[in-house]
Amino acid sequence: QRAQPRCTTGHWVQSVSSDGRIVLLNDHTIWEVDAADAIDAMLWVPSDDVIECGNRLIHKQDAQVIGARRVR
């Protein structure tokens, strides 16, 4: 049985790259967004609340989930 990822709240978007591939959160972590989800991430704006959950970022306001990998 695989352990469920620990999800953490209290994060928000600081910036998103113009192509939607990089998301910077308020805690200065940098996330590389999966290519298939970049178009959705492009619509995220600074101060949007997100939940960090393993290799996913969840947009709190609309429950949109994108695949992403923390790179720093």
CSV table of N, CA, C and O in Angstrom, one decimal:
chain,number,residue,atom,x,y,z
A,1,GLN,N,0.8,-1.2,0.0
A,1,GLN,CA,0.0,0.0,0.0
A,1,GLN,C,0.9,1.2,0.0
A,1,GLN,O,1.8,1.4,0.8
A,2,ARG,N,0.6,2.1,-0.9
A,2,ARG,CA,1.4,3.3,-1.1
A,2,ARG,C,0.9,4.4,-0.2
A,2,ARG,O,-0.3,4.6,0.0
A,3,ALA,N,1.8,5.1,0.5
A,3,ALA,CA,1.4,6.2,1.4
A,3,ALA,C,0.9,7.4,0.6
A,3,ALA,O,1.4,7.7,-0.5
A,4,GLN,N,-0.2,8.0,1.1
A,4,GLN,CA,-0.7,9.2,0.5
A,4,GLN,C,0.2,10.4,0.7
A,4,GLN,O,0.8,10.5,1.8
A,5,PRO,N,0.4,11.3,-0.3
A,5,PRO,CA,1.3,12.4,0.0
A,5,PRO,C,0.7,13.3,1.0
A,5,PRO,O,-0.6,13.4,1.2
A,6,ARG,N,1.5,14.0,1.8
A,6,ARG,CA,1.1,14.9,2.8
A,6,ARG,C,0.8,16.2,2.1
A,6,ARG,O,1.6,16.7,1.3
A,7,CYS,N,-0.4,16.8,2.3
A,7,CYS,CA,-0.8,18.0,1.6
A,7,CYS,C,-0.6,19.2,2.6
A,7,CYS,O,-0.9,19.0,3.8
A,8,THR,N,-0.1,20.3,2.1
A,8,THR,CA,0.0,21.4,3.0
A,8,THR,C,-0.7,22.7,2.3
A,8,THR,O,-0.6,22.9,1.1
A,9,THR,N,-1.4,23.4,3.2
A,9,THR,CA,-2.1,24.6,2.8
A,9,THR,C,-1.3,25.8,3.2
A,9,THR,O,-0.2,25.7,3.8
A,10,GLY,N,-1.8,27.0,3.0
A,10,GLY,CA,-1.1,28.2,3.4
A,10,GLY,C,-0.2,28.7,2.3
A,10,GLY,O,0.6,29.6,2.6
A,11,HIS,N,-0.3,28.2,1.1
A,11,HIS,CA,0.6,28.7,0.0
A,11,HIS,C,-0.2,29.5,-0.9
A,11,HIS,O,-1.4,29.4,-1.0
A,12,TRP,N,0.4,30.4,-1.6
A,12,TRP,CA,-0.2,31.2,-2.7
A,12,TRP,C,0.8,31.4,-3.8
A,12,TRP,O,2.0,31.4,-3.6
A,13,VAL,N,0.3,31.7,-5.0
A,13,VAL,CA,1.1,32.0,-6.1
A,13,VAL,C,1.8,33.3,-6.0
A,13,VAL,O,1.1,34.3,-5.7
A,14,GLN,N,3.1,33.3,-6.2
A,14,GLN,CA,3.8,34.6,-6.3
A,14,GLN,C,3.9,35.0,-7.7
A,14,GLN,O,3.7,36.2,-8.0
A,15,SER,N,4.2,34.1,-8.6
A,15,SER,CA,4.3,34.4,-10.0
A,15,SER,C,4.2,33.1,-10.9
A,15,SER,O,4.4,32.0,-10.3
A,16,VAL,N,3.8,33.3,-12.1
A,16,VAL,CA,3.8,32.2,-13.1
A,16,VAL,C,4.5,32.6,-14.3
A,16,VAL,O,4.3,33.8,-14.8
A,17,SER,N,5.3,31.8,-14.9
A,17,SER,CA,6.0,32.1,-16.2
A,17,SER,C,5.0,32.3,-17.3
A,17,SER,O,3.9,31.8,-17.2
A,18,SER,N,5.3,33.0,-18.3
A,18,SER,CA,4.4,33.4,-19.4
A,18,SER,C,3.9,32.1,-20.1
A,18,SER,O,2.8,32.1,-20.6
A,19,ASP,N,4.7,31.0,-20.1
A,19,ASP,CA,4.3,29.8,-20.8
A,19,ASP,C,3.6,28.8,-19.8
A,19,ASP,O,3.2,27.7,-20.2
A,20,GLY,N,3.5,29.2,-18.6
A,20,GLY,CA,2.8,28.4,-17.6
A,20,GLY,C,3.6,27.2,-17.1
A,20,GLY,O,3.1,26.4,-16.3
A,21,ARG,N,4.9,27.1,-17.5
A,21,ARG,CA,5.7,25.9,-17.1
A,21,ARG,C,6.3,26.0,-15.7
A,21,ARG,O,6.8,25.0,-15.1
A,22,ILE,N,6.4,27.3,-15.2
A,22,ILE,CA,7.1,27.5,-13.9
A,22,ILE,C,6.2,28.3,-13.0
A,22,ILE,O,5.6,29.3,-13.4
A,23,VAL,N,5.9,27.8,-11.8
A,23,VAL,CA,5.1,28.5,-10.8
A,23,VAL,C,6.0,28.7,-9.6
A,23,VAL,O,6.7,27.8,-9.1
A,24,LEU,N,6.1,30.0,-9.1
A,24,LEU,CA,6.8,30.3,-7.9
A,24,LEU,C,5.8,30.6,-6.8
A,24,LEU,O,4.8,31.4,-7.0
A,25,LEU,N,5.9,29.9,-5.7
A,25,LEU,CA,5.0,30.1,-4.6
A,25,LEU,C,5.6,31.1,-3.6
A,25,LEU,O,6.8,31.4,-3.6
A,26,ASN,N,4.8,31.5,-2.6
A,26,ASN,CA,5.1,32.5,-1.6
A,26,ASN,C,6.3,32.1,-0.8
A,26,ASN,O,7.0,32.9,-0.2
A,27,ASP,N,6.5,30.8,-0.6
A,27,ASP,CA,7.6,30.3,0.2
A,27,ASP,C,8.9,30.2,-0.6
A,27,ASP,O,9.9,29.6,-0.1
A,28,HIS,N,8.9,30.7,-1.8
A,28,HIS,CA,10.0,30.8,-2.7
A,28,HIS,C,10.4,29.4,-3.3
A,28,HIS,O,11.5,29.2,-3.8
A,29,THR,N,9.5,28.4,-3.2
A,29,THR,CA,9.7,27.2,-3.9
A,29,THR,C,9.3,27.4,-5.3
A,29,THR,O,8.4,28.1,-5.7
A,30,ILE,N,10.0,26.7,-6.2
A,30,ILE,CA,9.8,26.7,-7.6
A,30,ILE,C,9.3,25.4,-8.1
A,30,ILE,O,9.9,24.3,-7.8
A,31,TRP,N,8.3,25.4,-8.9
A,31,TRP,CA,7.6,24.2,-9.4
A,31,TRP,C,7.6,24.2,-10.9
A,31,TRP,O,7.3,25.2,-11.5
A,32,GLU,N,8.1,23.0,-11.5
A,32,GLU,CA,8.0,22.8,-12.9
A,32,GLU,C,6.7,22.1,-13.2
A,32,GLU,O,6.5,21.0,-12.8
A,33,VAL,N,5.9,22.8,-14.0
A,33,VAL,CA,4.5,22.2,-14.3
A,33,VAL,C,4.6,21.2,-15.5
A,33,VAL,O,5.3,21.5,-16.4
A,34,ASP,N,3.8,20.1,-15.4
A,34,ASP,CA,3.8,19.2,-16.5
A,34,ASP,C,3.3,19.9,-17.7
A,34,ASP,O,2.4,20.7,-17.7
A,35,ALA,N,3.9,19.5,-18.9
A,35,ALA,CA,3.5,20.2,-20.1
A,35,ALA,C,2.0,20.2,-20.4
A,35,ALA,O,1.5,21.2,-20.9
A,36,ALA,N,1.3,19.1,-20.0
A,36,ALA,CA,-0.1,19.0,-20.3
A,36,ALA,C,-0.9,19.9,-19.5
A,36,ALA,O,-2.0,20.3,-19.8
A,37,ASP,N,-0.4,20.4,-18.3
A,37,ASP,CA,-1.1,21.3,-17.4
A,37,ASP,C,-0.7,22.7,-17.5
A,37,ASP,O,-1.3,23.6,-16.9
A,38,ALA,N,0.3,23.0,-18.3
A,38,ALA,CA,0.9,24.4,-18.4
A,38,ALA,C,-0.2,25.4,-18.8
A,38,ALA,O,-0.2,26.5,-18.3
A,39,ILE,N,-1.1,25.0,-19.8
A,39,ILE,CA,-2.1,25.9,-20.2
A,39,ILE,C,-3.0,26.4,-19.1
A,39,ILE,O,-3.5,27.5,-19.0
A,40,ASP,N,-3.3,25.4,-18.2
A,40,ASP,CA,-4.1,25.8,-17.0
A,40,ASP,C,-3.4,26.7,-16.0
A,40,ASP,O,-3.9,27.6,-15.5
A,41,ALA,N,-2.1,26.3,-15.8
A,41,ALA,CA,-1.3,27.1,-14.9
A,41,ALA,C,-1.1,28.6,-15.4
A,41,ALA,O,-1.0,29.5,-14.6
A,42,MET,N,-1.1,28.8,-16.7
A,42,MET,CA,-1.0,30.1,-17.2
A,42,MET,C,-2.1,31.1,-16.7
A,42,MET,O,-1.9,32.3,-16.7
A,43,LEU,N,-3.2,30.5,-16.4
A,43,LEU,CA,-4.4,31.3,-15.9
A,43,LEU,C,-4.3,31.7,-14.4
A,43,LEU,O,-5.1,32.5,-13.9
A,44,TRP,N,-3.4,31.0,-13.7
A,44,TRP,CA,-3.2,31.3,-12.3
A,44,TRP,C,-2.6,32.7,-12.1
A,44,TRP,O,-1.7,33.1,-12.9
A,45,VAL,N,-3.0,33.4,-11.1
A,45,VAL,CA,-2.5,34.8,-10.9
A,45,VAL,C,-1.9,34.9,-9.5
A,45,VAL,O,-2.3,34.2,-8.6
A,46,PRO,N,-1.1,35.9,-9.3
A,46,PRO,CA,-0.5,36.1,-8.0
A,46,PRO,C,-1.6,36.3,-6.9
A,46,PRO,O,-2.6,36.9,-7.2
A,47,SER,N,-1.4,35.7,-5.8
A,47,SER,CA,-2.3,35.7,-4.6
A,47,SER,C,-3.3,34.6,-4.7
A,47,SER,O,-4.0,34.4,-3.7
A,48,ASP,N,-3.4,33.8,-5.8
A,48,ASP,CA,-4.3,32.6,-5.8
A,48,ASP,C,-3.8,31.6,-4.7
A,48,ASP,O,-2.6,31.4,-4.7
A,49,ASP,N,-4.7,31.1,-3.9
A,49,ASP,CA,-4.3,30.1,-2.9
A,49,ASP,C,-4.2,28.8,-3.6
A,49,ASP,O,-5.0,28.4,-4.4
A,50,VAL,N,-3.1,28.0,-3.1
A,50,VAL,CA,-2.9,26.7,-3.6
A,50,VAL,C,-2.5,25.8,-2.5
A,50,VAL,O,-2.1,26.2,-1.4
A,51,ILE,N,-2.8,24.5,-2.7
A,51,ILE,CA,-2.5,23.4,-1.8
A,51,ILE,C,-1.4,22.6,-2.5
A,51,ILE,O,-1.5,22.2,-3.6
A,52,GLU,N,-0.3,22.4,-1.8
A,52,GLU,CA,0.8,21.6,-2.2
A,52,GLU,C,0.5,20.1,-1.8
A,52,GLU,O,0.3,19.9,-0.6
A,53,CYS,N,0.5,19.2,-2.8
A,53,CYS,CA,0.1,17.8,-2.4
A,53,CYS,C,1.0,16.9,-3.3
A,53,CYS,O,0.6,16.5,-4.4
A,54,GLY,N,2.1,16.5,-2.7
A,54,GLY,CA,3.0,15.6,-3.5
A,54,GLY,C,3.5,16.2,-4.8
A,54,GLY,O,4.0,17.3,-4.7
A,55,ASN,N,3.2,15.6,-5.9
A,55,ASN,CA,3.6,16.1,-7.2
A,55,ASN,C,2.4,16.8,-7.9
A,55,ASN,O,2.2,16.8,-9.1
A,56,ARG,N,1.6,17.5,-7.0
A,56,ARG,CA,0.4,18.2,-7.6
A,56,ARG,C,0.3,19.5,-6.8
A,56,ARG,O,0.6,19.6,-5.7
A,57,LEU,N,-0.2,20.5,-7.5
A,57,LEU,CA,-0.6,21.8,-6.9
A,57,LEU,C,-2.1,21.9,-7.2
A,57,LEU,O,-2.6,21.7,-8.3
A,58,ILE,N,-2.8,22.2,-6.2
A,58,ILE,CA,-4.3,22.3,-6.3
A,58,ILE,C,-4.7,23.8,-6.1
A,58,ILE,O,-4.4,24.4,-5.0
A,59,HIS,N,-5.4,24.3,-7.1
A,59,HIS,CA,-5.9,25.7,-7.0
A,59,HIS,C,-7.1,25.7,-6.1
A,59,HIS,O,-8.1,25.0,-6.4
A,60,LYS,N,-7.0,26.3,-4.9
A,60,LYS,CA,-8.0,26.2,-3.9
A,60,LYS,C,-9.4,26.8,-4.3
A,60,LYS,O,-10.4,26.2,-4.0
A,61,GLN,N,-9.4,27.9,-5.1
A,61,GLN,CA,-10.7,28.5,-5.4
A,61,GLN,C,-11.5,27.7,-6.3
A,61,GLN,O,-12.8,27.6,-6.2
A,62,ASP,N,-10.9,27.0,-7.3
A,62,ASP,CA,-11.7,26.2,-8.2
A,62,ASP,C,-11.4,24.7,-8.3
A,62,ASP,O,-11.8,23.9,-9.1
A,63,ALA,N,-10.6,24.2,-7.3
A,63,ALA,CA,-10.2,22.8,-7.1
A,63,ALA,C,-9.5,22.2,-8.4
A,63,ALA,O,-9.4,21.0,-8.6
A,64,GLN,N,-8.9,23.1,-9.2
A,64,GLN,CA,-8.1,22.7,-10.4
A,64,GLN,C,-6.8,22.1,-9.9
A,64,GLN,O,-6.1,22.6,-9.1
A,65,VAL,N,-6.5,20.9,-10.5
A,65,VAL,CA,-5.3,20.2,-10.1
A,65,VAL,C,-4.3,20.2,-11.3
A,65,VAL,O,-4.7,19.9,-12.4
A,66,ILE,N,-3.0,20.6,-11.0
A,66,ILE,CA,-2.0,20.4,-12.0
A,66,ILE,C,-0.9,19.6,-11.5
A,66,ILE,O,-0.6,19.6,-10.3
A,67,GLY,N,-0.3,18.8,-12.4
A,67,GLY,CA,0.9,18.0,-12.1
A,67,GLY,C,2.1,19.0,-12.1
A,67,GLY,O,2.2,19.8,-13.0
A,68,ALA,N,2.9,18.8,-11.1
A,68,ALA,CA,4.1,19.7,-11.0
A,68,ALA,C,5.2,19.0,-10.2
A,68,ALA,O,4.9,18.2,-9.3
A,69,ARG,N,6.4,19.4,-10.4
A,69,ARG,CA,7.6,18.8,-9.7
A,69,ARG,C,8.3,20.0,-9.1
A,69,ARG,O,8.7,20.9,-9.7
A,70,ARG,N,8.5,19.9,-7.8
A,70,ARG,CA,9.3,20.9,-7.1
A,70,ARG,C,10.8,20.8,-7.5
A,70,ARG,O,11.4,19.8,-7.4
A,71,VAL,N,11.3,21.9,-8.0
A,71,VAL,CA,12.7,21.9,-8.5
A,71,VAL,C,13.6,22.7,-7.5
A,71,VAL,O,14.8,22.6,-7.6
A,72,ARG,N,13.0,23.5,-6.7
A,72,ARG,CA,13.8,24.2,-5.7
A,72,ARG,C,13.0,24.8,-4.6
A,72,ARG,O,11.8,25.1,-4.8
